[in-house]
Amino acid sequence: MKCNIPIEKLMDYFYGELENEELRDFENHLKTCAECKEELERLEIPSKALQKWEMPESRMNVVFMTEKESFLDRIKQYVPSFEWLRVKPVMKFGYGLAAIFLILSVTNFQFSYNSETGDFTLATSLFSSSGDAQPVEQISNDVLTQQILESQNRVLDMVTQVLSEREQNQNEEFTNALYEWAKNIENERAKELQDFGQQVISVIDPLAQDLNKTKQNVNELIKTADLKKQQ
Amino acid sequence: METDKVIEDRTLIEGYLEGDTNSFNRLAWKWQDKLYRFSYRYLMNEDDAKEAVQMALIKVYKNLKKLNDPDRFSSWIFQIQVNICKDMLKHPNRKRFVSINREQNNEDGRPISNMERFADEQDLDHDAHRSNIEQIVKNTLSQIPEEQRVVIIMKEYQGLKFKEIAEILECPINTVKSRMYYGLQQMHKILTKLNISREVLFNEM
Ligand SMILES: [Zn+2]
């Protein structure tokens, strides 16, 4: 531009950020400067175009919960003894759980749990899917506050409910894992006992044969001795 | 910056720091819409935008204790959101949150890309003319250098003051204004090439 008005001033005016004296001065300048006027008209084109891109209606809602006691923590309490016993299936189960995001969806909302970081998030909508029922300006601030607090409490109730259900699921999973583990131990013990039994037999068998032989030998010795006596 | 100060940010931050998780939820609910709108304009995709907002809020949740001045909260939370969005554009193949009820995969099992999603949305749109303009605007905006584009989005869609944008981006206010100016200039050039004139835009309503 040949005109010496800085572009910063032009931007301030274009977005209504000039006040009082500055605004009056610039408006006076515009009356005589065709260049600035033309420039402002040009800027209206991209600005207007940008407003043609509408926002989608979708909304989101994230709820944060601090978990009381997570399933993973409980598993971790048992991990040292699991390691000592080298029960693989349960360990695998624990590792698998540590690496995944747990995401469950319940009708209108979904939550995700990252057991690696312990992040737990829940997404739902506070609003009906058809969008806002009423423009915000038409409701008094008190009513709005009340409404927002009420809907927030409803969401929190829902979250608590979902969490307790999830807790129950976790308990079930945990019980199943323990059951599996116990079954494995039992199987391993049974196998060990069997092995032990076979080993015992393999030791006892020759021993029994030896004993028999000894017995026979002794019997023969006794017989011989008896015969000698009679003679 | 705020028109909907139902409960002050400061009050909610203090509540959270005293151990009330629900204060944080109320804070998140106050901000998530603004953050979502910004992220959607920046990433041009609803699912990515939602994920970006979740990530930003988790970061805020974890780091709020370290924020010394609660009055800086509004620029701080925006800063976090801008950085996460930038990161997401840099790493398009990152790990994603997967949602069961909105799983979007192709026949061969790979996730649908943004461009494919764009195409689908276009097919579904009944108002072909409007969506055409919308598409042109998106394409034009995506050609603007990132640092100018951020300013354009914050100004045109979030309605932030230049001073507020400067605080978020931590740069001089005049830099913000000149980025805005050159960004609009650039857009004007592209739009003119595409024959999007004053008349087209103003008569089309
Ligand atoms: Zn001038």
CSV table of C-alpha atoms and ligand atoms in Angstrom, one decimal:
chain,number,residue,atom,x,y,z
A,1,MET,CA,0.0,0.0,0.0
A,2,LYS,CA,1.2,3.5,-0.8
A,3,CYS,CA,-0.9,4.9,2.1
A,4,ASN,CA,1.2,5.0,5.3
A,5,ILE,CA,-1.4,3.5,7.6
A,6,PRO,CA,0.2,0.4,9.2
A,7,ILE,CA,-1.5,-2.9,8.6
A,8,GLU,CA,-1.8,-3.4,12.3
A,9,LYS,CA,-4.1,-0.4,12.5
A,10,LEU,CA,-6.1,-1.7,9.6
A,11,MET,CA,-6.5,-5.0,11.4
A,12,ASP,CA,-7.6,-3.3,14.6
A,13,TYR,CA,-10.3,-1.4,12.7
A,14,PHE,CA,-11.4,-4.4,10.7
A,15,TYR,CA,-12.0,-6.4,13.8
A,16,GLY,CA,-13.5,-3.5,15.9
A,17,GLU,CA,-10.6,-3.2,18.3
A,18,LEU,CA,-10.1,0.6,17.8
A,19,GLU,CA,-11.6,2.9,20.5
A,20,ASN,CA,-12.5,6.5,21.0
A,21,GLU,CA,-9.9,8.9,19.6
A,22,GLU,CA,-8.1,6.3,17.6
A,23,LEU,CA,-11.4,5.1,16.0
A,24,ARG,CA,-12.4,8.7,15.2
A,25,ASP,CA,-9.1,9.4,13.6
A,26,PHE,CA,-9.2,6.4,11.4
A,27,GLU,CA,-12.7,7.0,10.3
A,28,ASN,CA,-11.7,10.5,9.3
A,29,HIS,CA,-8.8,9.0,7.4
A,30,LEU,CA,-11.1,6.6,5.6
A,31,LYS,CA,-13.2,9.4,4.2
A,32,THR,CA,-10.3,10.6,2.2
A,33,CYS,CA,-8.3,7.4,1.5
A,34,ALA,CA,-9.6,5.3,-1.3
A,35,GLU,CA,-6.8,2.8,-0.9
A,36,CYS,CA,-7.6,1.9,2.7
A,37,LYS,CA,-11.3,1.6,1.8
A,38,GLU,CA,-10.6,-0.7,-1.0
A,39,GLU,CA,-8.3,-2.8,1.1
A,40,LEU,CA,-10.9,-3.2,3.8
A,41,GLU,CA,-13.4,-4.3,1.1
A,42,ARG,CA,-11.0,-6.9,-0.2
A,43,LEU,CA,-10.5,-8.3,3.3
A,44,GLU,CA,-14.2,-8.8,3.6
A,45,ILE,CA,-14.1,-11.5,1.0
A,46,PRO,CA,-12.0,-14.1,2.9
A,47,SER,CA,-13.6,-13.1,6.2
A,48,LYS,CA,-17.1,-13.6,4.8
A,49,ALA,CA,-16.0,-16.9,3.1
A,50,LEU,CA,-14.7,-18.2,6.4
A,51,GLN,CA,-18.2,-17.8,7.9
A,52,LYS,CA,-19.6,-20.1,5.3
A,53,TRP,CA,-18.0,-23.1,7.0
A,54,GLU,CA,-20.5,-24.2,9.5
A,55,MET,CA,-19.7,-26.1,12.7
A,56,PRO,CA,-21.1,-29.6,12.9
A,57,GLU,CA,-23.8,-30.1,15.6
A,58,SER,CA,-22.0,-32.8,17.4
A,59,ARG,CA,-20.9,-32.1,21.0
A,60,MET,CA,-18.7,-33.8,23.4
A,61,ASN,CA,-18.5,-34.2,27.1
A,62,VAL,CA,-15.6,-35.6,29.1
A,63,VAL,CA,-15.9,-36.7,32.7
A,64,PHE,CA,-13.0,-37.3,35.0
A,65,MET,CA,-13.2,-39.8,37.8
A,66,THR,CA,-10.6,-40.8,40.3
A,67,GLU,CA,-10.8,-44.5,40.8
A,68,LYS,CA,-11.0,-45.8,44.3
A,69,GLU,CA,-9.2,-49.1,43.7
A,70,SER,CA,-8.5,-50.3,40.3
A,71,PHE,CA,-8.4,-53.9,39.2
A,72,LEU,CA,-4.8,-53.6,38.1
A,73,ASP,CA,-3.7,-52.4,41.5
A,74,ARG,CA,-5.3,-55.4,43.0
A,75,ILE,CA,-3.6,-57.7,40.5
A,76,LYS,CA,-0.3,-56.0,41.3
A,77,GLN,CA,-0.7,-56.9,45.0
A,78,TYR,CA,-0.6,-60.5,43.9
A,79,VAL,CA,2.1,-60.2,41.2
A,80,PRO,CA,5.1,-61.1,43.5
A,81,SER,CA,3.5,-64.3,44.6
A,82,PHE,CA,2.4,-65.1,41.0
A,83,GLU,CA,6.0,-64.6,39.9
A,84,TRP,CA,7.3,-66.8,42.6
A,85,LEU,CA,4.8,-69.5,41.6
A,86,ARG,CA,5.4,-68.9,37.9
A,87,VAL,CA,1.8,-69.1,37.0
A,88,LYS,CA,1.9,-67.9,33.4
A,89,PRO,CA,-1.7,-67.5,32.4
A,90,VAL,CA,-2.5,-65.0,35.2
A,91,MET,CA,0.6,-63.0,34.5
A,92,LYS,CA,-0.2,-62.7,30.8
A,93,PHE,CA,-3.7,-61.6,31.8
A,94,GLY,CA,-2.2,-58.9,33.9
A,95,TYR,CA,0.2,-57.6,31.3
A,96,GLY,CA,-2.5,-57.6,28.6
A,97,LEU,CA,-4.7,-55.5,30.7
A,98,ALA,CA,-1.9,-53.0,31.4
A,99,ALA,CA,-1.4,-52.3,27.7
A,100,ILE,CA,-4.9,-51.6,26.5
A,101,PHE,CA,-7.4,-48.8,26.6
A,102,LEU,CA,-10.6,-50.1,28.1
A,103,ILE,CA,-13.5,-48.6,26.4
A,104,LEU,CA,-17.1,-49.4,27.1
A,105,SER,CA,-20.1,-47.8,25.5
A,106,VAL,CA,-23.4,-47.3,27.2
A,107,THR,CA,-26.2,-45.9,25.0
A,108,ASN,CA,-25.5,-42.2,24.7
A,109,PHE,CA,-22.0,-42.1,26.2
A,110,GLN,CA,-18.7,-43.9,26.2
A,111,PHE,CA,-15.8,-44.1,28.5
A,112,SER,CA,-12.2,-45.0,28.1
A,113,TYR,CA,-9.7,-46.2,30.6
A,114,ASN,CA,-6.0,-46.3,29.9
A,115,SER,CA,-4.6,-48.7,32.5
A,116,GLU,CA,-1.1,-47.8,31.5
A,117,THR,CA,-1.4,-44.3,32.8
A,118,GLY,CA,-4.5,-44.8,34.9
A,119,ASP,CA,-6.4,-42.2,32.9
A,120,PHE,CA,-10.1,-42.6,32.9
A,121,THR,CA,-12.4,-40.6,30.7
A,122,LEU,CA,-16.0,-40.6,29.9
A,123,ALA,CA,-17.6,-38.9,27.0
A,124,THR,CA,-21.3,-38.2,26.9
A,125,SER,CA,-23.6,-35.4,25.8
A,126,LEU,CA,-25.3,-33.0,28.1
A,127,PHE,CA,-27.4,-31.9,25.3
A,128,SER,CA,-30.0,-33.7,23.2
A,129,SER,CA,-28.6,-34.7,19.8
A,130,SER,CA,-30.9,-32.2,18.0
A,131,GLY,CA,-28.8,-29.3,19.4
A,132,ASP,CA,-29.5,-26.6,21.9
A,133,ALA,CA,-33.1,-26.3,23.1
A,134,GLN,CA,-32.9,-22.6,23.9
A,135,PRO,CA,-30.5,-19.9,23.0
A,136,VAL,CA,-28.5,-19.0,26.1
A,137,GLU,CA,-29.3,-15.3,26.1
A,138,GLN,CA,-33.0,-15.9,26.6
A,139,ILE,CA,-32.6,-17.6,29.9
A,140,SER,CA,-31.8,-15.7,33.1
A,141,ASN,CA,-28.4,-16.4,34.7
A,142,ASP,CA,-29.9,-18.0,37.8
A,143,VAL,CA,-32.1,-20.4,35.8
A,144,LEU,CA,-29.2,-21.3,33.6
A,145,THR,CA,-26.9,-21.9,36.6
A,146,GLN,CA,-29.6,-24.1,38.1
A,147,GLN,CA,-30.1,-26.0,34.9
A,148,ILE,CA,-26.4,-26.6,34.3
A,149,LEU,CA,-25.9,-27.8,37.9
A,150,GLU,CA,-28.8,-30.2,37.6
A,151,SER,CA,-27.7,-31.7,34.3
A,152,GLN,CA,-24.2,-31.9,35.7
A,153,ASN,CA,-25.4,-33.8,38.7
A,154,ARG,CA,-27.4,-36.2,36.4
A,155,VAL,CA,-24.2,-36.9,34.5
A,156,LEU,CA,-22.3,-37.5,37.7
A,157,ASP,CA,-25.0,-39.9,38.9
A,158,MET,CA,-24.8,-41.8,35.6
A,159,VAL,CA,-21.0,-42.0,35.9
A,160,THR,CA,-21.2,-43.4,39.5
A,161,GLN,CA,-23.7,-46.0,38.3
A,162,VAL,CA,-21.5,-47.0,35.4
A,163,LEU,CA,-18.4,-47.1,37.5
A,164,SER,CA,-20.1,-49.4,40.1
A,165,GLU,CA,-21.2,-51.7,37.3
A,166,ARG,CA,-17.7,-51.7,35.9
A,167,GLU,CA,-16.3,-52.4,39.4
A,168,GLN,CA,-18.6,-55.4,39.5
A,169,ASN,CA,-17.4,-56.7,36.2
A,170,GLN,CA,-13.8,-56.3,37.4
A,171,ASN,CA,-14.6,-58.3,40.5
A,172,GLU,CA,-16.0,-61.0,38.2
A,173,GLU,CA,-12.9,-61.0,36.0
A,174,PHE,CA,-10.7,-61.1,39.1
A,175,THR,CA,-12.6,-64.1,40.5
A,176,ASN,CA,-12.3,-65.8,37.2
A,177,ALA,CA,-8.6,-65.1,37.1
A,178,LEU,CA,-8.1,-66.5,40.6
A,179,TYR,CA,-10.1,-69.6,39.8
A,180,GLU,CA,-8.1,-70.2,36.6
A,181,TRP,CA,-4.9,-69.8,38.6
A,182,ALA,CA,-6.1,-72.2,41.4
A,183,LYS,CA,-7.1,-74.8,38.7
A,184,ASN,CA,-3.6,-74.5,37.2
A,185,ILE,CA,-1.9,-75.0,40.5
A,186,GLU,CA,-4.1,-78.0,41.2
A,187,ASN,CA,-3.3,-79.5,37.8
A,188,GLU,CA,0.4,-79.0,38.3
A,189,ARG,CA,0.2,-80.6,41.7
A,190,ALA,CA,-1.7,-83.6,40.4
A,191,LYS,CA,0.9,-84.1,37.7
A,192,GLU,CA,3.7,-83.8,40.3
A,193,LEU,CA,2.0,-86.3,42.5
A,194,GLN,CA,1.6,-88.7,39.6
A,195,ASP,CA,5.3,-88.2,38.7
A,196,PHE,CA,6.2,-88.8,42.3
A,197,GLY,CA,4.0,-91.9,42.4
A,198,GLN,CA,5.7,-93.3,39.4
A,199,GLN,CA,9.1,-92.5,40.8
A,200,VAL,CA,8.1,-94.3,44.0
A,201,ILE,CA,7.0,-97.3,42.1
A,202,SER,CA,10.2,-97.3,40.0
A,203,VAL,CA,12.2,-97.3,43.3
A,204,ILE,CA,9.9,-99.7,45.1
A,205,ASP,CA,9.7,-102.3,42.3
A,206,PRO,CA,13.4,-103.3,42.3
A,207,LEU,CA,13.4,-103.0,46.0
A,208,ALA,CA,10.5,-105.4,46.3
A,209,GLN,CA,12.2,-107.8,43.8
A,210,ASP,CA,15.4,-107.6,46.0
A,211,LEU,CA,13.3,-108.2,49.1
A,212,ASN,CA,11.7,-111.2,47.4
A,213,LYS,CA,15.1,-112.6,46.4
A,214,THR,CA,16.4,-112.0,49.9
A,215,LYS,CA,13.3,-113.7,51.3
A,216,GLN,CA,13.9,-116.7,48.9
A,217,ASN,CA,17.5,-116.8,49.9
A,218,VAL,CA,16.7,-116.7,53.6
A,219,ASN,CA,14.0,-119.3,53.1
A,220,GLU,CA,16.5,-121.5,51.3
A,221,LEU,CA,19.1,-120.9,54.0
A,222,ILE,CA,16.5,-121.9,56.7
A,223,LYS,CA,15.5,-125.0,54.7
A,224,THR,CA,19.2,-126.0,54.4
A,225,ALA,CA,19.7,-125.4,58.1
A,226,ASP,CA,16.6,-127.4,59.0
A,227,LEU,CA,17.8,-130.3,56.8
A,228,LYS,CA,21.2,-130.3,58.5
A,229,LYS,CA,19.6,-130.3,61.9
A,230,GLN,CA,17.5,-133.4,61.0
A,231,GLN,CA,20.5,-135.3,59.8
B,1,MET,CA,-13.0,-13.6,26.7
B,2,GLU,CA,-15.9,-15.1,28.6
B,3,THR,CA,-19.5,-14.4,28.3
B,4,ASP,CA,-20.7,-17.6,30.1
B,5,LYS,CA,-19.0,-17.1,33.5
B,6,VAL,CA,-21.6,-19.2,35.4
B,7,ILE,CA,-19.0,-20.1,37.9
B,8,GLU,CA,-15.6,-18.4,37.8
B,9,ASP,CA,-12.6,-20.5,36.6
B,10,ARG,CA,-10.7,-19.4,39.6
B,11,THR,CA,-13.3,-20.8,42.0
B,12,LEU,CA,-13.4,-24.1,40.2
B,13,ILE,CA,-9.6,-24.3,40.0
B,14,GLU,CA,-9.4,-23.7,43.8
B,15,GLY,CA,-12.1,-26.3,44.4
B,16,TYR,CA,-10.2,-28.9,42.4
B,17,LEU,CA,-6.9,-28.1,44.2
B,18,GLU,CA,-8.7,-28.7,47.4
B,19,GLY,CA,-9.5,-32.2,46.2
B,20,ASP,CA,-12.9,-31.9,44.6
B,21,THR,CA,-12.9,-33.8,41.3
B,22,ASN,CA,-16.3,-32.5,40.3
B,23,SER,CA,-14.9,-28.9,40.4
B,24,PHE,CA,-12.6,-30.0,37.7
B,25,ASN,CA,-15.4,-31.6,35.7
B,26,ARG,CA,-17.3,-28.3,35.8
B,27,LEU,CA,-14.2,-26.5,34.6
B,28,ALA,CA,-13.8,-29.0,31.8
B,29,TRP,CA,-17.5,-28.7,30.8
B,30,LYS,CA,-17.1,-24.9,30.7
B,31,TRP,CA,-14.1,-25.2,28.3
B,32,GLN,CA,-14.7,-28.3,26.2
B,33,ASP,CA,-16.9,-26.6,23.7
B,34,LYS,CA,-14.5,-23.8,23.0
B,35,LEU,CA,-11.6,-26.2,22.8
B,36,TYR,CA,-13.6,-28.5,20.5
B,37,ARG,CA,-14.6,-25.7,18.2
B,38,PHE,CA,-11.0,-24.6,17.9
B,39,SER,CA,-9.7,-28.2,17.4
B,40,TYR,CA,-12.3,-28.9,14.8
B,41,ARG,CA,-11.4,-25.9,12.7
B,42,TYR,CA,-7.8,-26.7,13.1
B,43,LEU,CA,-7.8,-30.5,12.5
B,44,MET,CA,-10.9,-30.4,10.1
B,45,ASN,CA,-12.2,-33.6,11.5
B,46,GLU,CA,-14.7,-34.3,14.3
B,47,ASP,CA,-13.2,-37.5,15.8
B,48,ASP,CA,-9.7,-36.1,15.8
B,49,ALA,CA,-11.0,-32.9,17.4
B,50,LYS,CA,-12.7,-34.9,20.2
B,51,GLU,CA,-9.6,-36.9,20.8
B,52,ALA,CA,-7.5,-33.7,20.9
B,53,VAL,CA,-9.8,-32.1,23.5
B,54,GLN,CA,-9.7,-35.3,25.6
B,55,MET,CA,-5.9,-35.2,25.5
B,56,ALA,CA,-5.8,-31.5,26.4
B,57,LEU,CA,-8.1,-31.9,29.3
B,58,ILE,CA,-6.1,-34.9,30.6
B,59,LYS,CA,-3.0,-32.7,30.4
B,60,VAL,CA,-4.8,-29.9,32.2
B,61,TYR,CA,-6.0,-32.3,34.9
B,62,LYS,CA,-2.5,-33.6,35.5
B,63,ASN,CA,-0.7,-30.2,35.4
B,64,LEU,CA,-3.2,-27.8,37.0
B,65,LYS,CA,-1.4,-28.0,40.3
B,66,LYS,CA,1.7,-26.5,38.6
B,67,LEU,CA,-0.1,-23.4,37.3
B,68,ASN,CA,1.0,-20.7,39.6
B,69,ASP,CA,-1.3,-17.9,38.4
B,70,PRO,CA,-5.0,-18.9,38.0
B,71,ASP,CA,-5.6,-15.7,36.0
B,72,ARG,CA,-3.4,-17.2,33.2
B,73,PHE,CA,-5.7,-20.2,33.0
B,74,SER,CA,-7.5,-19.2,29.8
B,75,SER,CA,-4.4,-18.6,27.8
B,76,TRP,CA,-2.7,-21.7,29.4
B,77,ILE,CA,-5.5,-24.1,28.5
B,78,PHE,CA,-5.5,-22.8,24.9
B,79,GLN,CA,-1.8,-23.1,24.6
B,80,ILE,CA,-2.1,-26.8,25.6
B,81,GLN,CA,-4.8,-27.3,23.0
B,82,VAL,CA,-2.8,-25.6,20.2
B,83,ASN,CA,0.2,-27.7,21.0
B,84,ILE,CA,-1.7,-31.0,21.0
B,85,CYS,CA,-3.4,-30.1,17.7
B,86,LYS,CA,0.0,-29.3,16.1
B,87,ASP,CA,1.4,-32.6,17.3
B,88,MET,CA,-1.6,-34.5,15.9
B,89,LEU,CA,-1.0,-32.9,12.5
B,90,LYS,CA,2.6,-33.8,12.7
B,91,HIS,CA,1.9,-37.5,13.6
B,92,PRO,CA,-1.1,-38.6,11.6
B,93,ASN,CA,-0.4,-42.3,12.3
B,94,ARG,CA,-0.4,-42.0,16.1
B,95,LYS,CA,-2.2,-44.4,18.4
B,96,ARG,CA,-5.9,-43.6,18.6
B,97,PHE,CA,-8.6,-43.8,21.2
B,98,VAL,CA,-10.9,-46.4,19.7
B,99,SER,CA,-14.6,-46.1,20.2
B,100,ILE,CA,-16.7,-49.2,20.0
B,101,ASN,CA,-20.0,-47.6,18.9
B,102,ARG,CA,-18.4,-45.4,16.3
B,103,GLU,CA,-15.8,-47.8,14.8
B,104,GLN,CA,-15.0,-46.7,11.3
B,105,ASN,CA,-13.0,-49.1,9.3
B,106,ASN,CA,-12.7,-49.9,5.6
B,107,GLU,CA,-13.4,-53.3,4.2
B,108,ASP,CA,-9.7,-54.2,4.5
B,109,GLY,CA,-9.8,-53.2,8.1
B,110,ARG,CA,-7.7,-50.1,8.1
B,111,PRO,CA,-9.1,-46.9,9.6
B,112,ILE,CA,-10.8,-44.5,7.2
B,113,SER,CA,-8.6,-41.5,6.3
B,114,ASN,CA,-9.7,-37.9,6.6
B,115,MET,CA,-9.9,-37.5,2.8
B,116,GLU,CA,-12.1,-40.6,2.5
B,117,ARG,CA,-14.3,-39.3,5.3
B,118,PHE,CA,-14.5,-35.9,3.5
B,119,ALA,CA,-15.8,-37.7,0.4
B,120,ASP,CA,-18.4,-39.6,2.4
B,121,GLU,CA,-19.6,-36.4,4.0
B,122,GLN,CA,-20.0,-34.7,0.6
B,123,ASP,CA,-22.1,-37.6,-0.7
B,124,LEU,CA,-24.4,-37.3,2.3
B,125,ASP,CA,-24.8,-33.5,2.0
B,126,HIS,CA,-28.1,-32.6,0.4
B,127,ASP,CA,-27.3,-28.9,0.0
B,128,ALA,CA,-24.7,-29.4,-2.7
B,129,HIS,CA,-24.1,-25.7,-3.3
B,130,ARG,CA,-23.5,-24.8,0.3
B,131,SER,CA,-21.2,-27.8,0.9
B,132,ASN,CA,-19.3,-26.8,-2.2
B,133,ILE,CA,-18.5,-23.3,-0.8
B,134,GLU,CA,-17.7,-25.0,2.6
B,135,GLN,CA,-15.3,-27.3,0.8
B,136,ILE,CA,-13.6,-24.5,-1.0
B,137,VAL,CA,-13.2,-22.6,2.3
B,138,LYS,CA,-11.7,-25.6,4.0
B,139,ASN,CA,-9.3,-26.2,1.1
B,140,THR,CA,-8.3,-22.6,1.0
B,141,LEU,CA,-7.7,-22.4,4.7
B,142,SER,CA,-5.7,-25.6,4.7
B,143,GLN,CA,-3.3,-24.0,2.2
B,144,ILE,CA,-2.5,-21.1,4.6
B,145,PRO,CA,0.8,-21.4,6.6
B,146,GLU,CA,0.1,-22.9,10.0
B,147,GLU,CA,1.1,-19.9,12.1
B,148,GLN,CA,-1.3,-17.7,10.1
B,149,ARG,CA,-4.0,-20.3,10.1
B,150,VAL,CA,-4.0,-20.5,14.0
B,151,VAL,CA,-4.5,-16.7,14.2
B,152,ILE,CA,-7.3,-16.8,11.6
B,153,ILE,CA,-9.2,-19.5,13.5
B,154,MET,CA,-8.8,-17.8,16.8
B,155,LYS,CA,-10.0,-14.5,15.4
B,156,GLU,CA,-12.7,-15.5,13.0
B,157,TYR,CA,-14.2,-18.4,14.8
B,158,GLN,CA,-13.3,-17.9,18.5
B,159,GLY,CA,-13.6,-14.1,18.4
B,160,LEU,CA,-10.6,-13.6,20.6
B,161,LYS,CA,-9.0,-10.2,20.9
B,162,PHE,CA,-5.5,-9.8,19.3
B,163,LYS,CA,-4.1,-9.3,22.8
B,164,GLU,CA,-5.5,-12.6,23.9
B,165,ILE,CA,-4.1,-14.4,20.9
B,166,ALA,CA,-0.7,-12.9,21.5
B,167,GLU,CA,-0.8,-14.2,25.1
B,168,ILE,CA,-1.7,-17.7,24.0
B,169,LEU,CA,0.9,-17.8,21.2
B,170,GLU,CA,3.4,-16.0,23.4
B,171,CYS,CA,4.4,-13.5,20.6
B,172,PRO,CA,4.2,-9.7,20.2
B,173,ILE,CA,0.7,-8.4,19.4
B,174,ASN,CA,1.9,-6.8,16.2
B,175,THR,CA,3.1,-10.1,15.0
B,176,VAL,CA,-0.4,-11.5,15.5
B,177,LYS,CA,-2.0,-8.7,13.6
B,178,SER,CA,0.4,-9.0,10.6
B,179,ARG,CA,-0.1,-12.8,10.5
B,180,MET,CA,-3.8,-12.2,10.4
B,181,TYR,CA,-3.4,-9.7,7.6
B,182,TYR,CA,-1.1,-11.8,5.4
B,183,GLY,CA,-3.2,-14.9,6.1
B,184,LEU,CA,-6.3,-13.1,4.8
B,185,GLN,CA,-4.4,-11.7,1.9
B,186,GLN,CA,-3.3,-15.2,0.9
B,187,MET,CA,-6.8,-16.5,1.2
B,188,HIS,CA,-8.1,-13.6,-0.9
B,189,LYS,CA,-5.6,-14.6,-3.7
B,190,ILE,CA,-6.7,-18.2,-3.7
B,191,LEU,CA,-10.4,-17.4,-3.5
B,192,THR,CA,-10.1,-15.0,-6.4
B,193,LYS,CA,-8.4,-17.7,-8.5
B,194,LEU,CA,-11.4,-19.9,-7.8
B,195,ASN,CA,-13.8,-17.2,-8.9
B,196,ILE,CA,-15.2,-16.8,-5.4
B,197,SER,CA,-16.2,-13.1,-5.6
B,198,ARG,CA,-18.0,-10.7,-3.3
B,199,GLU,CA,-21.2,-11.4,-5.2
B,200,VAL,CA,-21.0,-15.1,-4.8
B,201,LEU,CA,-20.5,-14.8,-1.1
B,202,PHE,CA,-23.0,-12.1,-0.4
B,203,ASN,CA,-25.9,-13.2,-2.6
B,204,GLU,CA,-25.7,-16.9,-1.7
B,205,MET,CA,-27.3,-16.5,1.7
C,1,ZN,ZN,-5.2,4.9,3.9
